[in-house]
Tab-separated table of C-alpha atoms and ligand atoms in Angstrom:
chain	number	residue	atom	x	y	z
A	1	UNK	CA	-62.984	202.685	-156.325
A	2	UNK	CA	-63.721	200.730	-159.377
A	3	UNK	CA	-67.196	201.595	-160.512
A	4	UNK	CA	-69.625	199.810	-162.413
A	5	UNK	CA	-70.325	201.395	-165.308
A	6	UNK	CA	-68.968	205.318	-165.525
A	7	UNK	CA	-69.373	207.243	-168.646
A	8	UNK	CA	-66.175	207.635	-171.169
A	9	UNK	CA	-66.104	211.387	-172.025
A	10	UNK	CA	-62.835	212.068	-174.396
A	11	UNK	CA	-63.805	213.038	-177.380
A	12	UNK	CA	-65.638	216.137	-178.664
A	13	UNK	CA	-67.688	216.526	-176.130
A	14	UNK	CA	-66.951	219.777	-174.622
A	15	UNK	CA	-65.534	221.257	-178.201
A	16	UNK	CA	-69.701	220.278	-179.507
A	17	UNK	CA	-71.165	221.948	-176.155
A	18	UNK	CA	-69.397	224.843	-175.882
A	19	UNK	CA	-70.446	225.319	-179.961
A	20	UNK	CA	-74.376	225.311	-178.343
A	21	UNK	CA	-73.579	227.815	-175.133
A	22	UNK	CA	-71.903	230.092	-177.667
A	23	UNK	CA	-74.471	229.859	-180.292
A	24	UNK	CA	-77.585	230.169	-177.916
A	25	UNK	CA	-78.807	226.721	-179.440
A	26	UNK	CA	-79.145	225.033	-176.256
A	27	UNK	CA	-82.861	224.104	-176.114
A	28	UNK	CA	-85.036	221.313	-177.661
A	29	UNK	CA	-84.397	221.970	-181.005
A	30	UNK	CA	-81.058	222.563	-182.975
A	31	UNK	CA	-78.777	221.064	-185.629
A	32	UNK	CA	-76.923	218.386	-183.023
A	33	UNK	CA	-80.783	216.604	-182.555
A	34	UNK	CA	-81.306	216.691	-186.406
A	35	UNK	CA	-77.666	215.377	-186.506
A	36	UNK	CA	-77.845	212.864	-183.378
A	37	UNK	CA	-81.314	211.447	-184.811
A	38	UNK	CA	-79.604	211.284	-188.790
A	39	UNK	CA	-76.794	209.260	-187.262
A	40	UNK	CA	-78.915	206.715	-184.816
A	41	UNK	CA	-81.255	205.644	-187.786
A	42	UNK	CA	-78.116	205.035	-190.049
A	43	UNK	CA	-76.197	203.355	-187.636
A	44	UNK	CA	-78.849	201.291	-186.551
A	45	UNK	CA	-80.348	200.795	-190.129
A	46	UNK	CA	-83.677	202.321	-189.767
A	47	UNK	CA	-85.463	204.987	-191.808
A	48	UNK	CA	-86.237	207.603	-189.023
A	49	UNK	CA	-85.348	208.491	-185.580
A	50	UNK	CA	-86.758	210.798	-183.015
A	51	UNK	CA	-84.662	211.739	-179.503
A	52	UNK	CA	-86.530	211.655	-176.560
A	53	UNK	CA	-85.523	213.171	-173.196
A	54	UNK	CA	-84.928	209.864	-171.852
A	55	UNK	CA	-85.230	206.181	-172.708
A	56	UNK	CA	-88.621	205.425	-170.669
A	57	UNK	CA	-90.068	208.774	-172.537
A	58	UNK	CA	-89.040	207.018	-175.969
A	59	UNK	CA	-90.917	203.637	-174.532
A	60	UNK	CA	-93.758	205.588	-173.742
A	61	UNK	CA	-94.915	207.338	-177.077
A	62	UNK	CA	-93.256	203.985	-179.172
A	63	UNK	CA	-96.318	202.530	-177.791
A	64	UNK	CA	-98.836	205.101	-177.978
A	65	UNK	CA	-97.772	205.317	-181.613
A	66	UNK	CA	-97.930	202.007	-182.373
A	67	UNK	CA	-101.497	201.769	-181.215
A	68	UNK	CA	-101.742	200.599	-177.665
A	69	UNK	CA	-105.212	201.518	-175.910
A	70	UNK	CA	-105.942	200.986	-172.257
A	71	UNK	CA	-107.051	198.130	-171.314
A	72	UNK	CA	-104.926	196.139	-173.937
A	73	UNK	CA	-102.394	193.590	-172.937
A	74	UNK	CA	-98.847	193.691	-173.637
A	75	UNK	CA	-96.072	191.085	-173.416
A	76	UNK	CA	-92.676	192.058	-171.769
A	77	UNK	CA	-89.437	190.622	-170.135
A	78	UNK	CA	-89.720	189.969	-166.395
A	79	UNK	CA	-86.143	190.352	-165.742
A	80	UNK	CA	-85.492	193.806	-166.759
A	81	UNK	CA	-84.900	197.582	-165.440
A	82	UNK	CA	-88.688	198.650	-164.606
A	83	UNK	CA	-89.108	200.965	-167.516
A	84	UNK	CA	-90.877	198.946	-169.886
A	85	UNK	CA	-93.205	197.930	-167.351
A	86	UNK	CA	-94.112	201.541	-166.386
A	87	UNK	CA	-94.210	202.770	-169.927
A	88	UNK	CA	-96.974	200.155	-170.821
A	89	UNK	CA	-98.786	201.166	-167.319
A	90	UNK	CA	-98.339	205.071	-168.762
A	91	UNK	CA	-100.214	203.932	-171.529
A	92	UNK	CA	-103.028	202.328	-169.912
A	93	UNK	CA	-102.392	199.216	-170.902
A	94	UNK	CA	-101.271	195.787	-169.073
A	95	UNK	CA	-97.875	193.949	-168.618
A	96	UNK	CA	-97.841	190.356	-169.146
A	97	UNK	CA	-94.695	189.257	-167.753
A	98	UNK	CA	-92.695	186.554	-169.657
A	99	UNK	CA	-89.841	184.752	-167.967
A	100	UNK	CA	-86.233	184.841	-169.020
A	101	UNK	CA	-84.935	181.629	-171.511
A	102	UNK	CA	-82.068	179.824	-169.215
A	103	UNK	CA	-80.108	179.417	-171.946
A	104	UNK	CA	-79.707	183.257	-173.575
A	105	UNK	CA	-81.244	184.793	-169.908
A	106	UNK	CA	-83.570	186.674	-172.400
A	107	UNK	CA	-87.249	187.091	-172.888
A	108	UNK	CA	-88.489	182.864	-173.575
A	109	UNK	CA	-90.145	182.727	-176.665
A	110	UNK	CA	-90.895	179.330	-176.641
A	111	UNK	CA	-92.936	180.573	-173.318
A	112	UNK	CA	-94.337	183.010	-175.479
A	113	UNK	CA	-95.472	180.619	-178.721
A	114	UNK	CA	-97.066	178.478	-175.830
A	115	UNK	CA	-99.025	181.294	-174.751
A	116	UNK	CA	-100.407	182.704	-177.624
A	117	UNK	CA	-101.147	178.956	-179.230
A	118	UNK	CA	-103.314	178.330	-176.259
A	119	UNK	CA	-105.774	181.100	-176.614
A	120	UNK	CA	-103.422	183.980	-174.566
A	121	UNK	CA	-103.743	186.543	-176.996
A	122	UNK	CA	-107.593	186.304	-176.985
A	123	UNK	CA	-107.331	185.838	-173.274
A	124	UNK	CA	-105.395	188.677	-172.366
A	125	UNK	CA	-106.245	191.539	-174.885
A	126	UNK	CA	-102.275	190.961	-176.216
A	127	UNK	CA	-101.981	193.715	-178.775
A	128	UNK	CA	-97.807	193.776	-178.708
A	129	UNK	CA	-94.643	192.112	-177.875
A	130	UNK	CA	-91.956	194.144	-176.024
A	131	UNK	CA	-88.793	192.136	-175.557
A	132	UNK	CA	-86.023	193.711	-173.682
A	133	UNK	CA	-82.612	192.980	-175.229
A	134	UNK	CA	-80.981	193.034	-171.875
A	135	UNK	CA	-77.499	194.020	-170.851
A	136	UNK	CA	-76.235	194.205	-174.324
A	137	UNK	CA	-77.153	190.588	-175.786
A	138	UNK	CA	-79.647	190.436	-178.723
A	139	UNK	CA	-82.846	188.568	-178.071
A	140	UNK	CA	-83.844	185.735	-181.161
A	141	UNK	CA	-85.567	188.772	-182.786
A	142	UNK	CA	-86.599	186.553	-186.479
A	143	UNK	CA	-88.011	183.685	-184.125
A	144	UNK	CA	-90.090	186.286	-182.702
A	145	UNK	CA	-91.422	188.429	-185.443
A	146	UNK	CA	-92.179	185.117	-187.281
A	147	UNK	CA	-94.651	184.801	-184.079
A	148	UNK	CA	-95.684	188.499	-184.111
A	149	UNK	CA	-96.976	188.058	-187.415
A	150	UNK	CA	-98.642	185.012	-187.014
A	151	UNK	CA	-100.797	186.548	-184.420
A	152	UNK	CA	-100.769	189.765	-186.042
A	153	UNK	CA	-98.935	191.664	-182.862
A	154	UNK	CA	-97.008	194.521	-183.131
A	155	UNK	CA	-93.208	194.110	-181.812
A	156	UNK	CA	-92.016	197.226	-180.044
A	157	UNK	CA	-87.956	196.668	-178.776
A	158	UNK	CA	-86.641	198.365	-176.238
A	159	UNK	CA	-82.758	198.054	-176.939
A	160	UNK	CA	-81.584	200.350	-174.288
A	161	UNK	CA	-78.683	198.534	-173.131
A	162	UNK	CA	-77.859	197.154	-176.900
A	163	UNK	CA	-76.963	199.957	-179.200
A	164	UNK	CA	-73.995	198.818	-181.351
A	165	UNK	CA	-75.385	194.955	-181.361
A	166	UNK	CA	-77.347	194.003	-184.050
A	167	UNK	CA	-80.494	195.399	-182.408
A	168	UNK	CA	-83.850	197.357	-183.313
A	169	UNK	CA	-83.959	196.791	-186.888
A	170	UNK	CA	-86.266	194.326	-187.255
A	171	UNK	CA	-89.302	195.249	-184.765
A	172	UNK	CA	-91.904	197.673	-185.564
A	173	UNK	CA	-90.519	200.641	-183.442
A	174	UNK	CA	-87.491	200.275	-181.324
A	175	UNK	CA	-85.884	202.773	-178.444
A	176	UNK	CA	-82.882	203.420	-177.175
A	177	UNK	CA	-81.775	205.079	-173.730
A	178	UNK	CA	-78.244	207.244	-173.468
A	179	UNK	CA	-78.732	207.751	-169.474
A	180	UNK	CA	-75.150	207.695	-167.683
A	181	UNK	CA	-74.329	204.241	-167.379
A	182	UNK	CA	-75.336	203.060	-171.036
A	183	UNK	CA	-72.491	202.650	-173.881
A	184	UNK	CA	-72.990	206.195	-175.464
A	185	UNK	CA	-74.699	209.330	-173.006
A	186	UNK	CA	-76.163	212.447	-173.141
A	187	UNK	CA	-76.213	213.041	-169.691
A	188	UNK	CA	-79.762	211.746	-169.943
A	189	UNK	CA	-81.967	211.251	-173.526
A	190	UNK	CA	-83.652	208.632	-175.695
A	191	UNK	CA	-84.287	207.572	-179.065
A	192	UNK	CA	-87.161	206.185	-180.901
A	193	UNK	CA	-86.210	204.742	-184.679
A	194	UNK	CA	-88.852	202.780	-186.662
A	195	UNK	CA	-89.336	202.982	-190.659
A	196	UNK	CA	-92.654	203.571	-190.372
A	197	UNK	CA	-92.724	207.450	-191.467
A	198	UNK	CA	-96.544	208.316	-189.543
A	199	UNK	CA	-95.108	206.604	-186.589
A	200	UNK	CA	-92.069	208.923	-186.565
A	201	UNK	CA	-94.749	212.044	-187.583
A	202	UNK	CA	-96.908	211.249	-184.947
A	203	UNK	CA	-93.676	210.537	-182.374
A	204	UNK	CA	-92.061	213.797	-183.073
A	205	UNK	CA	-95.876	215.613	-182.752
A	206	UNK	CA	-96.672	213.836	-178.876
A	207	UNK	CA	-93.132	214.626	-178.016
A	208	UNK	CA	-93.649	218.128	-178.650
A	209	UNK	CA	-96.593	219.089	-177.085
A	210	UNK	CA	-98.889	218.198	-180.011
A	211	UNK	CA	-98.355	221.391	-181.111
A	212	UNK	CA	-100.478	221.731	-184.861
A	213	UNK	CA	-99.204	225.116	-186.183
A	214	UNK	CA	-95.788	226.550	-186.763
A	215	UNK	CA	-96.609	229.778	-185.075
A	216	UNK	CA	-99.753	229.917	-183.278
A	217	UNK	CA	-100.471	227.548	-179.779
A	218	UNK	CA	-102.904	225.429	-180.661
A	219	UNK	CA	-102.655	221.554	-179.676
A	220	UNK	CA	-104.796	219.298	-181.489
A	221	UNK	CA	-104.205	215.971	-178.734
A	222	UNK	CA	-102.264	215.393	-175.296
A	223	UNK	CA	-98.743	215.896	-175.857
A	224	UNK	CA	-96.058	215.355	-174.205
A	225	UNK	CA	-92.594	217.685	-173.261
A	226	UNK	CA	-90.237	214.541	-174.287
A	227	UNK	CA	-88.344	215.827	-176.479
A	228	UNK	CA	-83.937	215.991	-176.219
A	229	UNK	CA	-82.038	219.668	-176.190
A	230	UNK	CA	-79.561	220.216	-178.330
A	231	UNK	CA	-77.140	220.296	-175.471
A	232	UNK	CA	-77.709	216.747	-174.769
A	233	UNK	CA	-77.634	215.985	-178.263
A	234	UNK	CA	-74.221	217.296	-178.724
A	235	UNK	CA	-72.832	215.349	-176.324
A	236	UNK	CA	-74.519	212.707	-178.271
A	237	UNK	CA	-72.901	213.537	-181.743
A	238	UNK	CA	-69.175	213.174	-179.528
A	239	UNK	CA	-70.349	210.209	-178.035
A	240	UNK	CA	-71.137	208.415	-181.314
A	241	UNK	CA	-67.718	209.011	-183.023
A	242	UNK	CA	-66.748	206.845	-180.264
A	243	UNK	CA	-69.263	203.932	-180.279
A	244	UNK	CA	-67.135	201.398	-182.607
A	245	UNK	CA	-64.290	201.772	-180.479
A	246	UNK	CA	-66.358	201.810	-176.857
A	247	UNK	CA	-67.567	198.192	-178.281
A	248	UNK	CA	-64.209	196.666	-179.389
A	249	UNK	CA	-63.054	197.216	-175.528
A	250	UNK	CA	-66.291	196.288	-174.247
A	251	UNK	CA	-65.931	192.951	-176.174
A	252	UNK	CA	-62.611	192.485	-175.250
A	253	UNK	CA	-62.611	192.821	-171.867
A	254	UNK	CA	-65.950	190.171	-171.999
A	255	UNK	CA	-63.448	188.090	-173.305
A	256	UNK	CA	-61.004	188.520	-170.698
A	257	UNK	CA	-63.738	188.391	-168.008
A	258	UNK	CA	-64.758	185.013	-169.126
A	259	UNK	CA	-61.430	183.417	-169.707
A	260	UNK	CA	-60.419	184.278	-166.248
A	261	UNK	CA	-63.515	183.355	-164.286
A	262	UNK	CA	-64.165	180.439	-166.515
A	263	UNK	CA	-62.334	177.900	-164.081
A	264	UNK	CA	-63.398	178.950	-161.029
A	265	UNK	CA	-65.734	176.503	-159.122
A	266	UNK	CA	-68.961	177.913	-158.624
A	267	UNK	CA	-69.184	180.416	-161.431
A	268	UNK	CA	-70.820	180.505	-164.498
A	269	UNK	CA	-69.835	183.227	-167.275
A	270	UNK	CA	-72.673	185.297	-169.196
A	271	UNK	CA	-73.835	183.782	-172.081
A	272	UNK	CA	-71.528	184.710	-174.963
A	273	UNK	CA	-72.887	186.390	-178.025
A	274	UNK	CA	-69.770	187.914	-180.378
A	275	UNK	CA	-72.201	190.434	-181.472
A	276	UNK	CA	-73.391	191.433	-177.808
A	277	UNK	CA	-72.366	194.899	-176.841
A	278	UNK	CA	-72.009	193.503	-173.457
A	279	UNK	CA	-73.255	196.584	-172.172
A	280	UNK	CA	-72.850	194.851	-168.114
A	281	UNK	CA	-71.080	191.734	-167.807
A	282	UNK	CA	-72.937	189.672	-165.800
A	283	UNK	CA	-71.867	185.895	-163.617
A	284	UNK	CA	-73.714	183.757	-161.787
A	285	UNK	CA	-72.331	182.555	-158.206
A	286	UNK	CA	-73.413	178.973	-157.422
A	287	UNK	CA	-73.359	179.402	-153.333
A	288	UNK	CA	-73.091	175.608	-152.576
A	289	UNK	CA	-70.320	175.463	-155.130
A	290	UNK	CA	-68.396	178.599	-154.835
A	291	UNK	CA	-69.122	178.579	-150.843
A	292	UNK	CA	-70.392	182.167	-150.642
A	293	UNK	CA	-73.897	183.889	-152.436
A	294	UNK	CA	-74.148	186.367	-154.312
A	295	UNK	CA	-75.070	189.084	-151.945
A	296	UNK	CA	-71.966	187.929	-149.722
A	297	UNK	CA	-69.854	188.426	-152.440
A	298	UNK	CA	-71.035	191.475	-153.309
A	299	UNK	CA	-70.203	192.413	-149.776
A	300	UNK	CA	-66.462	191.542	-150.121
A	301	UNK	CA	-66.050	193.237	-153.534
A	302	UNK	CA	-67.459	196.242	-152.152
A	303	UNK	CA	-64.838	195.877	-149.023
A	304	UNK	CA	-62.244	196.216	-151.589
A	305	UNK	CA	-63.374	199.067	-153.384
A	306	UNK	CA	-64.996	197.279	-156.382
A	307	UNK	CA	-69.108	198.400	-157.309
A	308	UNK	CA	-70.964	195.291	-158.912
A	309	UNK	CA	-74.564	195.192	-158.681
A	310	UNK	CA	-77.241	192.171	-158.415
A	311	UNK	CA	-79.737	192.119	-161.617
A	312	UNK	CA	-83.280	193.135	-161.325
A	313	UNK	CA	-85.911	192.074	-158.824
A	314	UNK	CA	-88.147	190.053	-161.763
A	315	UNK	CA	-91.162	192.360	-162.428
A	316	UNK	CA	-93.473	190.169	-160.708
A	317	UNK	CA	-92.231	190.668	-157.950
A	318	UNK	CA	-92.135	194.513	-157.784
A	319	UNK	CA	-94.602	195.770	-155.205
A	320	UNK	CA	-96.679	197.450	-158.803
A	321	UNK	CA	-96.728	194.606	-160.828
A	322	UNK	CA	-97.665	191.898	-158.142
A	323	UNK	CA	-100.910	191.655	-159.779
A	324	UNK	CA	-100.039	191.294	-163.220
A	325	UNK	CA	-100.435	187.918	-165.094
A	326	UNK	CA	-96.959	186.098	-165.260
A	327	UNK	CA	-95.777	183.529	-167.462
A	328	UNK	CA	-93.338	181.349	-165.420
A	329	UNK	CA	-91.195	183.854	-163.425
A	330	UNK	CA	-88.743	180.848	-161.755
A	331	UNK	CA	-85.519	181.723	-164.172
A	332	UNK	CA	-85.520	185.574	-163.424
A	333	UNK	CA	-85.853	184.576	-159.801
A	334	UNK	CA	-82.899	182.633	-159.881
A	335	UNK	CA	-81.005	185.217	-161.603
A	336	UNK	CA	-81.806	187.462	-159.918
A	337	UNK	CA	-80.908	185.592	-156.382
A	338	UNK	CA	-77.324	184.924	-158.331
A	339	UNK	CA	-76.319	186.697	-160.947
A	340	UNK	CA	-73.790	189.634	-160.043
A	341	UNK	CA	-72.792	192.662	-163.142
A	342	UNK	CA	-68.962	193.085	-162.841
A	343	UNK	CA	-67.330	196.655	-163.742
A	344	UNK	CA	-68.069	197.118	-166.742
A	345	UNK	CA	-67.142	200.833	-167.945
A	346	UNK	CA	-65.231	201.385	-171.171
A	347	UNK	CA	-62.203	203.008	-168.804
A	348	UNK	CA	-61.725	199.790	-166.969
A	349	UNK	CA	-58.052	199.477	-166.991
A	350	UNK	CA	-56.623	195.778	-167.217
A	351	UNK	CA	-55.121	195.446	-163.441
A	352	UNK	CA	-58.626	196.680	-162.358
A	353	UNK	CA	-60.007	194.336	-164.115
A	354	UNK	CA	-57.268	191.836	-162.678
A	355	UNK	CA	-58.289	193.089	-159.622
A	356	UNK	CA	-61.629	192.193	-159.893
A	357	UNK	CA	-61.103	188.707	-161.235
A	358	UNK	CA	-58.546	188.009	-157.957
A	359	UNK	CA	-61.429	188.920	-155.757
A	360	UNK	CA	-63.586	186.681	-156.713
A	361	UNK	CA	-61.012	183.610	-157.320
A	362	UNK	CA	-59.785	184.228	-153.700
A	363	UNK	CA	-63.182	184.145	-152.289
A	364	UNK	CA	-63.968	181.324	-153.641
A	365	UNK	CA	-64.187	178.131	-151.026
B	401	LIG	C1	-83.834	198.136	-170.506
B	401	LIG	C2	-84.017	199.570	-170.165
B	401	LIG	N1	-85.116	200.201	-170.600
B	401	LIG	C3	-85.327	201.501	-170.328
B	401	LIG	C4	-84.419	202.225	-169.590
B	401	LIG	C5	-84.793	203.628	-169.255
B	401	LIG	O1	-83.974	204.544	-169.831
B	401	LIG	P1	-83.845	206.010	-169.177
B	401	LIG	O2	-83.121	205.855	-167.889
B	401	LIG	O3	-83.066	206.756	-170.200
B	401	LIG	O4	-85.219	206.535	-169.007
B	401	LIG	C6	-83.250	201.608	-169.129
B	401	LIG	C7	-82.198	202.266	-168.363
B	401	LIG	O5	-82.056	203.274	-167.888
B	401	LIG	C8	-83.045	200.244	-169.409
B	401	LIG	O6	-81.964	199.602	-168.973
């Protein structure tokens, strides 16, 4: 079986671990979060960080931090993993869902200038910006502060599936996810890094209960149990002496990917980006041209063994979000009736990735 995406545990995982068992420091506080949080604000350039319990958790309080009421309106990638949606639903507030860009496959800001120029901010109650930067690629972050600013919205960036790209450093707040499948894990966990130091204060207070006094119980708002154990953040620590090297294979073996499947009729290569993480690499299957969709050849890499997964169903179209107000919609319905993720683990060895490539060039018409 050649999986998807399947986490890379070889470095100090266990030796970090077995240091919280034997110390007793296994809960949700300990030196591996202050450590895990020191390290994911320097490495992605930001002045604090607070782990979270899981990625969605981290999208959750980065907006009620940043302000968002119910009832206000908030604009987010239709072609992503549901998360963002639900976290802005937690909140109270409302998705607007903004197509992908054909050319980058992530959130259209163009669709979003358009929007807001014609009286969609007023319209809508739009109070943020949350862009996805999906499966590893950066989205034109500067083109869309510049807009943020000029209609005074906050940008809130979830760059779950980017860590190691040149991502969350220039929104307001920014999270990160380490569930199983992402470039680093904990098993499961989050993290939330902004400069703004209330923000962090007030991230770090919902995430633990809202709890207002060192010793005695007493809870001063509605807080949440969010916040990462130690155990998880050890694993973390490992994980993150590893991140520079997970990236140079993940890059290269983009680059092998798209060399290979670059002259095969019917198939179009993810959008390069050298400073992607290429967290999933991602093709799109032309049926009339390659003679087969991309369900059907889904079907015959599975045959052989081989896991590669469709993208998302576009937000709009999720049973949840069928009522929410969407901005275009038609290029995350295309990629999502075409676009297949290839395996995509750091592991991948180069005859299973050989492997993979021969599938699809022999299915081809
Ligand atoms: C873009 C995106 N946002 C949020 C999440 C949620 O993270 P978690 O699973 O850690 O809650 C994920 C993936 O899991 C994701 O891909």
């Amino acid at each position: 079986m050649i999986p998807l995406s399947v986490p890379e545990i070889r470095g100090q995982e266990w030796e970090y671990i077995k240091d919280c068992l034997d110390t007793g420091w296994v809960s949700s506080v300990g030196s591996y979060v202050t450590r895990f949080e020191r390290e994911c604000a320097t490495r992605v350039g930001r002045k604090y960080a607070v782990a979270t319990v899981n990625g969605t958790a981290a999208l959750h309080i980065a907006l009620l931090v940043a302000g968002i009421q119910p009832g206000d309106g908030v604009l987010v990638s239709d072609l992503t993993f549901i998360a963002p949606a639900n976290a802005i639903r937690y909140a109270g507030a409302n998705p607007v869902l903004v197509d992908a860009a054909p050319h980058d496959w992530q959130i259209d800001v163009n669709r979003i200038r358009d929007f807001l120029r014609r009286g969609g901010r007023e319209r809508h109650n739009i109070k943020a910006i949350l862009p996805v930067d999906i499966l590893g690629h950066p989205v034109d972050m500067p083109a869309l502060i510049e807009l943020a600013r000029e209609f005074d919205l906050i940008v809130i960036e979830d760059a779950s599936e980017a860590l190691g790209a040149p991502v969350g450093r220039l929104s307001d707040i920014a999270c990160f996810s380490f569930n199983g499948n992402k470039i680093i894990t904990t098993g499961g966990g989050g993290m939330i890094v902004t400069d703004r130091e209330d923000w962090a204060e007030h991230a770090r207070h919902l995430t633990t209960q809202a709890k207002s006094d060192a010793i005695e119980c007493v809870h001063d708002e509605i807080g949440f149990n969010y916040r990462m154990t130690n155990v998880a953040a050890a694993m973390g620590c490992a994980q993150m002496e590893m991140l520079d090297e997970f990236l140079a294979i993940k890059r290269a073996n983009a680059a092998t990917y798209t060399k290979a499947l670059n002259g095969i009729p019917g198939i179009t290569t993810m959008p390069a980006s050298p400073c992607s993480s290429y967290w999933l690499y991602t093709i799109l299957i032309d049926e009339n041209e390659y003679g087969m969709s991309s369900r059907d050849l889904l079907a015959n890499l599975a045959d052989t063994d081989i896991q590669a997964r469709p993208l998302w169903q576009p937000i709009h179209k999720s049973i949840p979000y069928q009522d929410a107000h969407v901005l275009g919609g038609q290029v995350a319905e295309r990629l999502y009736r075409d676009a297949l993720s290839l395996p995509s683990s750091v592991g991948l060895k180069p005859d299973e990735l050989s492997q993979v490539v021969e599938v699809i060039a022999r299915a081809c018409r």
